[in-house]
Structure formats: C-alpha cells, structure tokens
Short mmCIF file of C-alpha atoms in Angstrom, two decimals:
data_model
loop_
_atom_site.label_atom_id
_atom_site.label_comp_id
_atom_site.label_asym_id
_atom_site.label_seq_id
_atom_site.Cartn_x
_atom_site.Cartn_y
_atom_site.Cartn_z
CA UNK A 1 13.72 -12.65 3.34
CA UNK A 2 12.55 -11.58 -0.34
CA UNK A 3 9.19 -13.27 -1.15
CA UNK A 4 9.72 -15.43 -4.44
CA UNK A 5 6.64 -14.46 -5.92
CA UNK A 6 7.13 -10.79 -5.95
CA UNK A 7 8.30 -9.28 -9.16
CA UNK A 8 12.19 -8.11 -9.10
CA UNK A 9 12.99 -4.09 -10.90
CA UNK A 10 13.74 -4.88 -14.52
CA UNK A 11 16.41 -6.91 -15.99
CA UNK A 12 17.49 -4.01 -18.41
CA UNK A 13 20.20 -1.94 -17.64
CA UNK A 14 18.59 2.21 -17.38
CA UNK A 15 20.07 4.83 -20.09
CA UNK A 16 22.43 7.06 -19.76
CA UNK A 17 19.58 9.60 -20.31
CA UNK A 18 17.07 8.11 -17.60
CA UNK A 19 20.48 8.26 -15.16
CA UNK A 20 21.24 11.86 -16.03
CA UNK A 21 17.53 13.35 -15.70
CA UNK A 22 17.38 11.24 -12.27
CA UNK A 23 20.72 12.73 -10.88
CA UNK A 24 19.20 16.18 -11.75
CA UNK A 25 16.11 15.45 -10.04
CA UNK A 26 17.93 13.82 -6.95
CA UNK A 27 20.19 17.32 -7.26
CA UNK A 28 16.93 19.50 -7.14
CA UNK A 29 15.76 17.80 -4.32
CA UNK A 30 18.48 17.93 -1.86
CA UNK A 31 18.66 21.47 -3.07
CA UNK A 32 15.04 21.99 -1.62
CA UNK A 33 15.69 21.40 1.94
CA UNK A 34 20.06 21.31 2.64
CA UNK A 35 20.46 25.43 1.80
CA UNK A 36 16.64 25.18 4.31
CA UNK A 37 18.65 23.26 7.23
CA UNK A 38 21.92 24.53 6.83
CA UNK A 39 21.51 28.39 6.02
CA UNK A 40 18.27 29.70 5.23
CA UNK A 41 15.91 28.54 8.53
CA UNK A 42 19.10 29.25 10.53
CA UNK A 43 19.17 33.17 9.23
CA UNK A 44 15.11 33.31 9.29
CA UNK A 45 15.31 32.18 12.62
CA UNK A 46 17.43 34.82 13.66
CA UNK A 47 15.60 37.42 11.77
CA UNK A 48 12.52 36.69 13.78
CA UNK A 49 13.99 36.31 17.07
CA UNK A 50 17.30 37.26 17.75
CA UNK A 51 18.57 36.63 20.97
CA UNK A 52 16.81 33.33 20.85
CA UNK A 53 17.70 31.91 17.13
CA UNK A 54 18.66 28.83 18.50
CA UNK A 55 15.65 27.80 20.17
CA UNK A 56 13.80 29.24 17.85
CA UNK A 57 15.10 27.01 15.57
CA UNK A 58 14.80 24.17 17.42
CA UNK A 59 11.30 24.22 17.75
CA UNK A 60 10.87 25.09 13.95
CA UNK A 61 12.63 22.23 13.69
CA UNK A 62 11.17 19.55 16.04
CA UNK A 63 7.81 20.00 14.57
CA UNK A 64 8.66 20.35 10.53
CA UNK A 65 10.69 16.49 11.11
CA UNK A 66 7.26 15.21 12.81
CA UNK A 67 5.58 15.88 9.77
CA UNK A 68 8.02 15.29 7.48
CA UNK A 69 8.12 11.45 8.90
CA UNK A 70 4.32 11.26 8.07
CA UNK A 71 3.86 12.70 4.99
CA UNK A 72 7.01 11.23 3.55
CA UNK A 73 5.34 7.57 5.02
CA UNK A 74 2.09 8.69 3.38
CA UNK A 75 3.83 9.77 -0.08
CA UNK A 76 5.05 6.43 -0.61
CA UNK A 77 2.11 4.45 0.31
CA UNK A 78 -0.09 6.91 -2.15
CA UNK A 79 2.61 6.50 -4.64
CA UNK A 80 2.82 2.52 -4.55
CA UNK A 81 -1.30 2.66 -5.18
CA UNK A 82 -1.24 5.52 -7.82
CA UNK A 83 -2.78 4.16 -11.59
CA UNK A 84 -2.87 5.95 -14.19
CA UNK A 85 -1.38 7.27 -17.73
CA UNK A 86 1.48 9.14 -15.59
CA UNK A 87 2.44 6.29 -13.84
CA UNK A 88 2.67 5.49 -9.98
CA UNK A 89 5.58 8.04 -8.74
CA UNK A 90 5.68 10.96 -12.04
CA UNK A 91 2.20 13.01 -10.42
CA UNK A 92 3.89 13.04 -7.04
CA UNK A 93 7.24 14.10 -8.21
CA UNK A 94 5.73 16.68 -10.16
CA UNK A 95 3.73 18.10 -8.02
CA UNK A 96 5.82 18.23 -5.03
CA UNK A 97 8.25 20.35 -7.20
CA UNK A 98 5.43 22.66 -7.60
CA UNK A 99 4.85 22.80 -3.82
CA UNK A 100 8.19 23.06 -2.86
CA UNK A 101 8.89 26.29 -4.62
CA UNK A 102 5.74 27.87 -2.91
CA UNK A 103 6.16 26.80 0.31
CA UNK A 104 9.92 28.58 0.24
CA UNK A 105 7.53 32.11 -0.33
CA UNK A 106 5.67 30.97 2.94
CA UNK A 107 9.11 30.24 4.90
CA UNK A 108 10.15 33.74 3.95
CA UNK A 109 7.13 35.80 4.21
CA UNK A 110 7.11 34.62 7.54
CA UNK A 111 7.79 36.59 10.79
CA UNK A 112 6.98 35.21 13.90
CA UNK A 113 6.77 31.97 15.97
CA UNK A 114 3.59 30.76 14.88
CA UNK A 115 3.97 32.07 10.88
CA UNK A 116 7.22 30.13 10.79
CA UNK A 117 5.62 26.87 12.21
CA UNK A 118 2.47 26.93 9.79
CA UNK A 119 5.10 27.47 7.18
CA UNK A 120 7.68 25.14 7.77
CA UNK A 121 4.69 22.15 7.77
CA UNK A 122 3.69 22.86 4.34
CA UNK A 123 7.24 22.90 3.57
CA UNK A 124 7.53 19.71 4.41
CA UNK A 125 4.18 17.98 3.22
CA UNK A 126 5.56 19.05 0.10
CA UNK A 127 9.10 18.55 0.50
CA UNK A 128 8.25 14.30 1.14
CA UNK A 129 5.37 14.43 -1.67
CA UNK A 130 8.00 14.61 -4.15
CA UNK A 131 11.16 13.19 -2.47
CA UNK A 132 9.34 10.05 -1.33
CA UNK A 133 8.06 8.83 -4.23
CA UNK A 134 11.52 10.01 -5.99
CA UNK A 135 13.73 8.07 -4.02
CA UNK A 136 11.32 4.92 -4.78
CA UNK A 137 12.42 4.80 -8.76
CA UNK A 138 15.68 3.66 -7.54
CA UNK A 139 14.30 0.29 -6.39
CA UNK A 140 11.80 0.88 -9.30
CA UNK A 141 13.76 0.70 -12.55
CA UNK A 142 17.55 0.41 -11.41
CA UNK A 143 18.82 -3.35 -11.74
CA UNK A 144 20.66 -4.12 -8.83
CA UNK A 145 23.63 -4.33 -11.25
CA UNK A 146 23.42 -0.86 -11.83
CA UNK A 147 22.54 0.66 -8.24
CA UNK A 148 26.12 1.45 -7.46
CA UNK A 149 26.75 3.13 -10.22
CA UNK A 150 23.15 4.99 -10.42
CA UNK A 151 23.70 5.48 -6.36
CA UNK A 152 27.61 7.11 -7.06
CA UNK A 153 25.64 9.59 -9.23
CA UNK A 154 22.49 10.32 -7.27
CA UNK A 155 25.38 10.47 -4.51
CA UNK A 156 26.34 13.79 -6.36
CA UNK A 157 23.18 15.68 -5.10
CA UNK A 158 24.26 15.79 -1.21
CA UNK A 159 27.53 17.65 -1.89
CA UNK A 160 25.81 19.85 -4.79
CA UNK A 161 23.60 21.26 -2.91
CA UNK A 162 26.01 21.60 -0.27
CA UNK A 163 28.14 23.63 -2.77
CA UNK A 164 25.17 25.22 -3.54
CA UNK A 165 24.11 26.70 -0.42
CA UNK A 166 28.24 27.54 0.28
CA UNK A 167 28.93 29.06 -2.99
CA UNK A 168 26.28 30.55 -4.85
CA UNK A 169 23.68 31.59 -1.09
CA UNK A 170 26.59 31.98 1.32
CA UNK A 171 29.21 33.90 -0.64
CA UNK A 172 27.76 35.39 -3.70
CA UNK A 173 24.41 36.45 -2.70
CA UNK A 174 23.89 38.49 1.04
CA UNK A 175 20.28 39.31 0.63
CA UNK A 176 17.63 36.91 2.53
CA UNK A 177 15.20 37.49 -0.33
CA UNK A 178 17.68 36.41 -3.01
CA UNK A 179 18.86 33.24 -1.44
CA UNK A 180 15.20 32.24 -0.83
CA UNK A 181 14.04 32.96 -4.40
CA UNK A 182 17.04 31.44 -6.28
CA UNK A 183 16.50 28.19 -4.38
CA UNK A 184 12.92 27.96 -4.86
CA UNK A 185 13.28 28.64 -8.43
CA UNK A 186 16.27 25.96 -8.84
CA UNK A 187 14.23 22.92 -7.46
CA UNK A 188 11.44 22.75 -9.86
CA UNK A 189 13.92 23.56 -12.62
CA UNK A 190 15.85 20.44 -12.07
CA UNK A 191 12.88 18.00 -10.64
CA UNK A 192 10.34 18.45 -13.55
CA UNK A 193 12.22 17.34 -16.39
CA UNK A 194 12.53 14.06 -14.93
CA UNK A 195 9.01 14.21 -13.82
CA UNK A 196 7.72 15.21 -17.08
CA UNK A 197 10.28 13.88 -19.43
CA UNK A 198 10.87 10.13 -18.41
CA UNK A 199 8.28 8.00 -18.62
CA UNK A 200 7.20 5.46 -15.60
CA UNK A 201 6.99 1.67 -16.52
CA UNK A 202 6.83 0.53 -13.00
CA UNK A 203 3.97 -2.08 -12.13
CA UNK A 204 1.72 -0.64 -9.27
CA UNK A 205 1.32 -2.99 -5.97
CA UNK A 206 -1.62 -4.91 -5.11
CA UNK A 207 -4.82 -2.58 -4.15
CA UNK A 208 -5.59 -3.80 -0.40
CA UNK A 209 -1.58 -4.14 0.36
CA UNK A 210 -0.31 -0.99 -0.89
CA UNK A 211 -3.03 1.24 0.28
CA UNK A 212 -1.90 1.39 3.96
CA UNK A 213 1.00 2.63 6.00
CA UNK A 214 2.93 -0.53 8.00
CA UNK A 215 5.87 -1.24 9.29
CA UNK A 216 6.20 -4.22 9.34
CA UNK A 217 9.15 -4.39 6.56
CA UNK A 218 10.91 -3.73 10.48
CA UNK A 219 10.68 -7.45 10.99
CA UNK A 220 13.29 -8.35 8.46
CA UNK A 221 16.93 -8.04 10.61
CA UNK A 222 19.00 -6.99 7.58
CA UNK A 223 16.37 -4.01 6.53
CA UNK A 224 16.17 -2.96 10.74
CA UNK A 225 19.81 -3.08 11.07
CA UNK A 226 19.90 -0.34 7.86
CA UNK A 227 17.50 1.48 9.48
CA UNK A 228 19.32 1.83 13.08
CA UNK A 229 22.61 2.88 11.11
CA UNK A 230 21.04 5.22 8.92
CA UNK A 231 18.80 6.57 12.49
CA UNK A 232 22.24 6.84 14.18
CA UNK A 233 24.27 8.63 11.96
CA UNK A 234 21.32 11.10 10.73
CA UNK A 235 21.53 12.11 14.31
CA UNK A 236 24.80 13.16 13.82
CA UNK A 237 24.59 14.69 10.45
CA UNK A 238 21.44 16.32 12.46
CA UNK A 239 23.95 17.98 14.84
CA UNK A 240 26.41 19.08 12.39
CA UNK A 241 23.99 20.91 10.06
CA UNK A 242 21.88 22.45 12.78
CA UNK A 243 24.62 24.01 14.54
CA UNK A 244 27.60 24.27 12.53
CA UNK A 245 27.09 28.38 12.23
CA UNK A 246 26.32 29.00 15.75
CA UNK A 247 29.93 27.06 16.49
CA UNK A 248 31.75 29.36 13.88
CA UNK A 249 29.62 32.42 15.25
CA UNK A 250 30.69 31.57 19.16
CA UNK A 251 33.16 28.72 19.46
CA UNK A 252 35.38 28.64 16.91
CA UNK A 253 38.35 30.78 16.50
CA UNK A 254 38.77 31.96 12.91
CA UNK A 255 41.58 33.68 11.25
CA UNK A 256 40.09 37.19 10.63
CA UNK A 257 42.44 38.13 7.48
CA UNK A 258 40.86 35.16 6.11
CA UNK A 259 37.11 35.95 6.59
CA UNK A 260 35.30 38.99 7.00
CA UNK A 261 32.13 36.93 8.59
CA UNK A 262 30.85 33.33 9.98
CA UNK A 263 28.39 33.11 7.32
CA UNK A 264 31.96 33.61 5.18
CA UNK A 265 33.60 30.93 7.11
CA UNK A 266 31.00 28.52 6.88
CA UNK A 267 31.07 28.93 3.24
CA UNK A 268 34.61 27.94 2.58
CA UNK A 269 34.02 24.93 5.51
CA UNK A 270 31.18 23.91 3.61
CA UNK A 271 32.78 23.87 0.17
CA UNK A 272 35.70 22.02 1.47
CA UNK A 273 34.31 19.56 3.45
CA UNK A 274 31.32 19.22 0.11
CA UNK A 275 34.15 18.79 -2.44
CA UNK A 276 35.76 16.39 -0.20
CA UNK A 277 32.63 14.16 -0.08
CA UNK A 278 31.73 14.79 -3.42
CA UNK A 279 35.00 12.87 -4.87
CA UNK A 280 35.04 10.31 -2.53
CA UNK A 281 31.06 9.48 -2.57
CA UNK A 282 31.44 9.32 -5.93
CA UNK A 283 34.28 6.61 -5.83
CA UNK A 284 32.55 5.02 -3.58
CA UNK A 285 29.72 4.14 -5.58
CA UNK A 286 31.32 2.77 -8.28
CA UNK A 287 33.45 0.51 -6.26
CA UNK A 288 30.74 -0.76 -4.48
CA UNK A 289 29.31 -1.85 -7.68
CA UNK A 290 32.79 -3.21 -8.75
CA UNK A 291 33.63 -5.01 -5.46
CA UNK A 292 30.32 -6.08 -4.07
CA UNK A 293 31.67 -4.56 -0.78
CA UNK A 294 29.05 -2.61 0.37
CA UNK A 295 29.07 -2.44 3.96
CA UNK A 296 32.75 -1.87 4.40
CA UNK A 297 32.92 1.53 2.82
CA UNK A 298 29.12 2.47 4.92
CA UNK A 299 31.21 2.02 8.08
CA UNK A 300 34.02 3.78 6.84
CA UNK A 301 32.20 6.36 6.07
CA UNK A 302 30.57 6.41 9.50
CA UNK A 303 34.04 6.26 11.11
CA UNK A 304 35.06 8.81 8.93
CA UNK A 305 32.25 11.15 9.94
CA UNK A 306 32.91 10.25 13.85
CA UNK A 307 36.87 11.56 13.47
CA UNK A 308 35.52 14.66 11.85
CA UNK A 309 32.84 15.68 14.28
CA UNK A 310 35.51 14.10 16.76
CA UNK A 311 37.85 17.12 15.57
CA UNK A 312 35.14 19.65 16.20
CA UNK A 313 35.21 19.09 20.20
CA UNK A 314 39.54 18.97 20.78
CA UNK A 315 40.31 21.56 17.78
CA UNK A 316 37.93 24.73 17.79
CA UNK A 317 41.34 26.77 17.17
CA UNK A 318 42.08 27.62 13.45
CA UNK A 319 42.88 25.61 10.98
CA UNK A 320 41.00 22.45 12.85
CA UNK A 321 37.07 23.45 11.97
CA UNK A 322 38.51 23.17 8.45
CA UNK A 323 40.37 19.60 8.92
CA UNK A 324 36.88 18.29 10.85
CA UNK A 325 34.89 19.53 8.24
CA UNK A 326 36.79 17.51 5.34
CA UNK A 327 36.99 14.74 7.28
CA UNK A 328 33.25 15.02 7.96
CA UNK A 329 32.34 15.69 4.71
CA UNK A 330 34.15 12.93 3.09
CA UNK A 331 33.03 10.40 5.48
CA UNK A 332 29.51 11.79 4.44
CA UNK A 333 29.95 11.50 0.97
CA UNK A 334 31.28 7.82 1.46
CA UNK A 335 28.52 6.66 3.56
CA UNK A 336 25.02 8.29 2.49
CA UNK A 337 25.97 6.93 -1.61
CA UNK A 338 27.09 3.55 -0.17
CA UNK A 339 24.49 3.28 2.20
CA UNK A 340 21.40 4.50 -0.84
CA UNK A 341 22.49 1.08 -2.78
CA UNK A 342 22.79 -0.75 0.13
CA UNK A 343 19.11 -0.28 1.13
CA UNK A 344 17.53 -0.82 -2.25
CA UNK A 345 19.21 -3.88 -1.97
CA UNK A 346 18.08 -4.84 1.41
CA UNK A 347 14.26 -4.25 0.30
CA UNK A 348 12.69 -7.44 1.38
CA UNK A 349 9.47 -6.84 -1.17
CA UNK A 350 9.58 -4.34 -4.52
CA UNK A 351 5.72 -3.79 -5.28
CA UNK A 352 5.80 -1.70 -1.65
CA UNK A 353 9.00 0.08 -2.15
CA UNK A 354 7.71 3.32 -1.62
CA UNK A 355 5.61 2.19 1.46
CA UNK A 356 9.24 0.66 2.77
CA UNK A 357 11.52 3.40 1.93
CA UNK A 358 9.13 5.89 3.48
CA UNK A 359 9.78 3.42 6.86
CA UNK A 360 13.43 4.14 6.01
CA UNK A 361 13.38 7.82 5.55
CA UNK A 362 11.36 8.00 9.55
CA UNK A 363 16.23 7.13 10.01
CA UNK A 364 16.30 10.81 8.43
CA UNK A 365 13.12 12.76 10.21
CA UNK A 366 12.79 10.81 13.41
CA UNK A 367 16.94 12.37 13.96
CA UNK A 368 15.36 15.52 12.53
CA UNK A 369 13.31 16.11 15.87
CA UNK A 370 15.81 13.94 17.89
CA UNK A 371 18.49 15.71 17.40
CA UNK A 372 17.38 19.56 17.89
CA UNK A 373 15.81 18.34 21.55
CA UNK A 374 19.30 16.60 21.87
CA UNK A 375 20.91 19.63 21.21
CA UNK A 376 18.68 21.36 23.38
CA UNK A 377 19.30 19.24 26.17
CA UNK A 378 22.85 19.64 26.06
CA UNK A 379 23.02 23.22 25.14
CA UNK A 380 21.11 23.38 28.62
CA UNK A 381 23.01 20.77 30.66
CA UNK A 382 26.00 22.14 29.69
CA UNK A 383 25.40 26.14 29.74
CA UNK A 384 25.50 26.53 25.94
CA UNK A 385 28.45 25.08 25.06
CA UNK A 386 28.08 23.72 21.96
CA UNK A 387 31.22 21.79 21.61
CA UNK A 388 29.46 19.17 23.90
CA UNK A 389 26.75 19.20 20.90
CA UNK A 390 29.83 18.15 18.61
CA UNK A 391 30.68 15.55 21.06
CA UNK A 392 27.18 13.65 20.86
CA UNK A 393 27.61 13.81 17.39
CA UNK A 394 31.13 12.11 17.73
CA UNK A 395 29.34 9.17 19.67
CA UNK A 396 26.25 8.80 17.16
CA UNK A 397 27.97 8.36 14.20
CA UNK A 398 30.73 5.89 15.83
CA UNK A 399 27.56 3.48 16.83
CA UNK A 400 26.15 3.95 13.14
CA UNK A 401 28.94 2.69 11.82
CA UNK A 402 29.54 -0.27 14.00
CA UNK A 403 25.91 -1.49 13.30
CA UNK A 404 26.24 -1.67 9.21
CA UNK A 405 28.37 -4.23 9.67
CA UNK A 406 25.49 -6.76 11.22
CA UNK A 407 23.89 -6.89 8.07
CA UNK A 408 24.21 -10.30 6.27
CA UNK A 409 21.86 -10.01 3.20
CA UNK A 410 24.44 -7.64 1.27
CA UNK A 411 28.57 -8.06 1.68
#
C-alpha cells in the first residue's frame, strides 16, 4: 500500500504545452528502437548473414534486452538521485537523445557477429538512459486526474512510430543507409525540446533510498500483478515484431498484384494494423479517465491482441495476415495506453518512481530475451515453422490479459 508520508505528483493539472512537448518526446522515443526491432536489425541482420538472419537476430537480440533491463534499472535509480539546476530526469533525457542517434551509426557501420553485438549494447545503454528517466515524468508531474488523458496521448507514440517505420522506412525509402540516418536524426529532433524546453519541478528522493537498485516495490500484489501482465503480453508483442517479416517472406501467401515485395507487404500490414491501434488507444485513454475503468479495457486489449496473433496461425492465406494484424494492432493500441495509466497509478511510493518503473520496464526487456530463445526453441522443435511462433504468441497474450483483472488498487 502507498506510504502516507510520501509526497503525491502535484495537485495542478499539466499544460497543454508540457502535454504536447511530452507526446513528442514519448513519439521520438518509440521511434528510436520500434523501426530498430521491427525493420532495421531485421534487414542488418540479413545483410551480415544471410542464410542465417534469423538466428542472427536472435542472438543480437537476446543480449541487447539483457542490457537494456540493467541500464534502464540503473537510469531510473541515477535519475531519482540526480540534483541539480536541470532537475532529476532533463540531463538523462537529454543525453540519451544524444546517444541514441550515435549508436544508430554503430548499428549500421556494423558487419559482422561480434560488430553487431558491441553495437547493439551501446544502443541500448543509451536507448534506457533517456527512456527510463522519460517514462518517470509521468508519475512525476501528471495528477492522477490527468494520466488518462496524458496516457491517450503518450499512447500516440507506439502507432507513430509504427507508421513511421511502415510509411516513411518501408515504402518510401529502399536504401539501408537512408532508413538508418532518417531515424537517428528524427529521435533527438523530437526528445530535446522537451528535454531542453520544459523545466523539471520534481522533488528528488531521499539520498541513501534512491541511490540503489531494489525490487522490492515486487512485494506490493497490485504493482506484481501489473508487472506479470505487462511480462506476458510483451512476450507476445516480442513474437509479433521479431518475426512478422520472416512470416510474410515464407509463410504467408500474399496477393502479388498487390505487392511487389514482403518488405511492401509488411508496410501496408503495419500501417493498418498502426492506424487501427492508433484510434482505438487513443479512445481508450480518455475513457479510462472518464470511466475510472481501467482494467477492463487492459484485458480487452490483451484479448484483442490474442484473436489477432490467434488469426496469424489458422489464416496465413490472403486477406487474413491483414485481418490479424488490425486486430493485433488495435488490441495493442488499447492495452499498452490503458495499461501506462494504470501503472502510474499502481506506484506504491512516488520519490522512487524511476527506481520502480525501471522494475516495470525488466515486463518489456526480460520478454525481449525471452521471447527470441522462445522463438528459437520453437523454430527448432518445430522445423522452422513459424506459425507455431504465432501460436505462443496467441497463448501469452490470452494469460496477460486474464491477470489485469487481479488487480484491486485501480477499477
């Protein structure tokens, strides 16, 4: 339970210019690593190693969630602790935008095994340097009056940079260089003006406490049962993005008058299944705010997600990749801006919100390495067939949902 002597975020409502330089940021951010996941690492992968791009990619990908867990855990700590004129969270955000852009040079300069590994780990220390400490303003500065509303919006960035990577890397651009310097040049772009612009009023936690990792925010039922939800789906989300293209390159059966290549087809799935998601999430927010009802529309969007992936496995035949997609994508869209107020809500203590919502985000990289040696295990079990893949992904997000609705904290 909440400790009574631990100061709550502000009583005043945030502007409509804080909200709009936050959803940027937020927008940046996912932009940094979804076109990384979901198209660029895939096509690096295969640039370096052909014939095996999907193990390749696998191991790229086991190792960059490993340290993605710990630095985004160490971000948050260093973040709570940070003093100073800039504020607790600003230097980190800043920063990390910095980083972010470099590290997408490394990722493409690289060209082997070992250049690809060393690459993808600075990636990621300075993906969760700025992410960490970004996500932590929401619990920050956003009255829980508000979170709904200010999640609906931030809820915008998943599907952006979804269209993003389907529109503008996927179908306009067809050079490996170009989609790797556009991104890197869009994140910083959208992150610093936030960083820079928006001053940070947010009290810093207690020395001794918030100088050291712990997990012990676990203990508290409603903030563990979040965290399995979040862990489950993520696995399936895992799944989806990881191997979506290799299922349109050698599963599914596409209408050739309609596309001249997978990376085509994955596009228009994307944008479908992004715009999808984008509405709904979006809805979804703001009536969570409205009706209080948060953990309804989480599961729904679990279930949502489940059908979708469900899809994937009986339909591989024209048009059903695009149905599953839609029905993926909205049920993502639903659940991941639901499920952002949700946890700020759930926070048992708000001077160690960054140290707790870097526990939270080890939901998002612990499925990161969990589900490429999942995949692996069933791409070998199975002979390569990745429609099994799809199935697991059916089953993960079906539990996810199921467990939401054990929380008792928030309705």
């Amino acid at each position: 339970m909440p400790r009574d002597d631990v100061p709550k975020p502000s009583a005043g409502a945030v502007s409509g210019g804080f909200i709009a330089l936050y959803t940027l940021a937020q927008i940046g951010a996912f932009i940094a690593f979804i076109p990384m996941f979901n198209l660029l690492l895939p096509l690096k992968a295969e640039a370096v190693d052909l014939s095996g791009k999907a193990i390749l990619l696998s191991q790229v990908t086991v190792l960059g969630a490993v340290v993605a867990g710990l630095a985004n855990l160490g971000a948050g700590v260093l973040s709570d602790a940070t003093r100073g004129p800039w504020g607790r969270r600003r230097p980190w955000i800043a920063g990390g935008a910095v980083a972010v852009a470099v590290a997408h040079g490394f990722i493409y300069l690289a060209d082997s095994l070992w250049s690809l590994l060393a690459a993808i780990v600075a990636f990621q220390v300075a993906l969760n340097l700025m992410f960490g400490p970004l996500n932590a303003v929401l619990a920050d500065r956003v009255p829980d009056r508000q979170k709904g509303t200010v999640s609906a919006l931030q809820g915008l960035a998943l599907p952006t940079a979804g269209l993003f990577s389907a529109l503008v890397l996927a179908m306009v651009l067809d050079g490996l260089a170009e989609r790797f310097l556009l991104t890197a040049l869009a994140v910083p772009a959208l992150v610093l003006p936030f960083a820079l612009l928006v001053p940070d009023h947010s009290e810093p936690g207690p020395r001794q406490e918030g100088a050291r990792i712990s997990l012990r925010v676990l203990a508290d039922q409603d903030f563990r049962l979040a965290f399995v939800s979040r862990l489950l789906v993520q696995v399936s989300i895992s799944l989806n993005v990881l191997y979506l293209l290799f299922y349109l390159q050698d599963v599914a059966d596409l209408p050739d008058a309609s596309f001249t290549a997978p990376e085509s087809a994955f596009g228009w799935l994307l944008t479908a299944g992004t715009i999808g998601g984008l509405i709904v999430g979006f809805v979804g927010g703001l009536l969570s705010d409205r009706t209080r009802r948060r953990r309804v529309l989480v599961m729904s969007g679990g279930l949502l997600m489940a059908l979708g992936a469900g899809l994937m496995v009986a339909q591989p035949g024209w048009p059903g990749p695009l149905i599953a997609q839609i029905l993926f994508g909205i049920g993502l869209g639903l659940y991941s801006t639901v499920d952002i107020a949700l946890v700020a809500e759930v926070l048992p203590e708000r001077t160690s919100a960054g140290r707790d919502l870097g526990v939270m985000n080890l939901a998002i990289t612990v499925p990161q390495v969990a589900a490429p040696l999942i995949g692996l295990g069933v791409l070998v079990a199975f002979d390569g067939e990745l429609r099994w893949v799809f199935a697991i992904s059916t089953a993960f997000a079906l539990m996810g949902a199921v467990v939401i609705m054990g929380i008792r904290r928030v309705k």
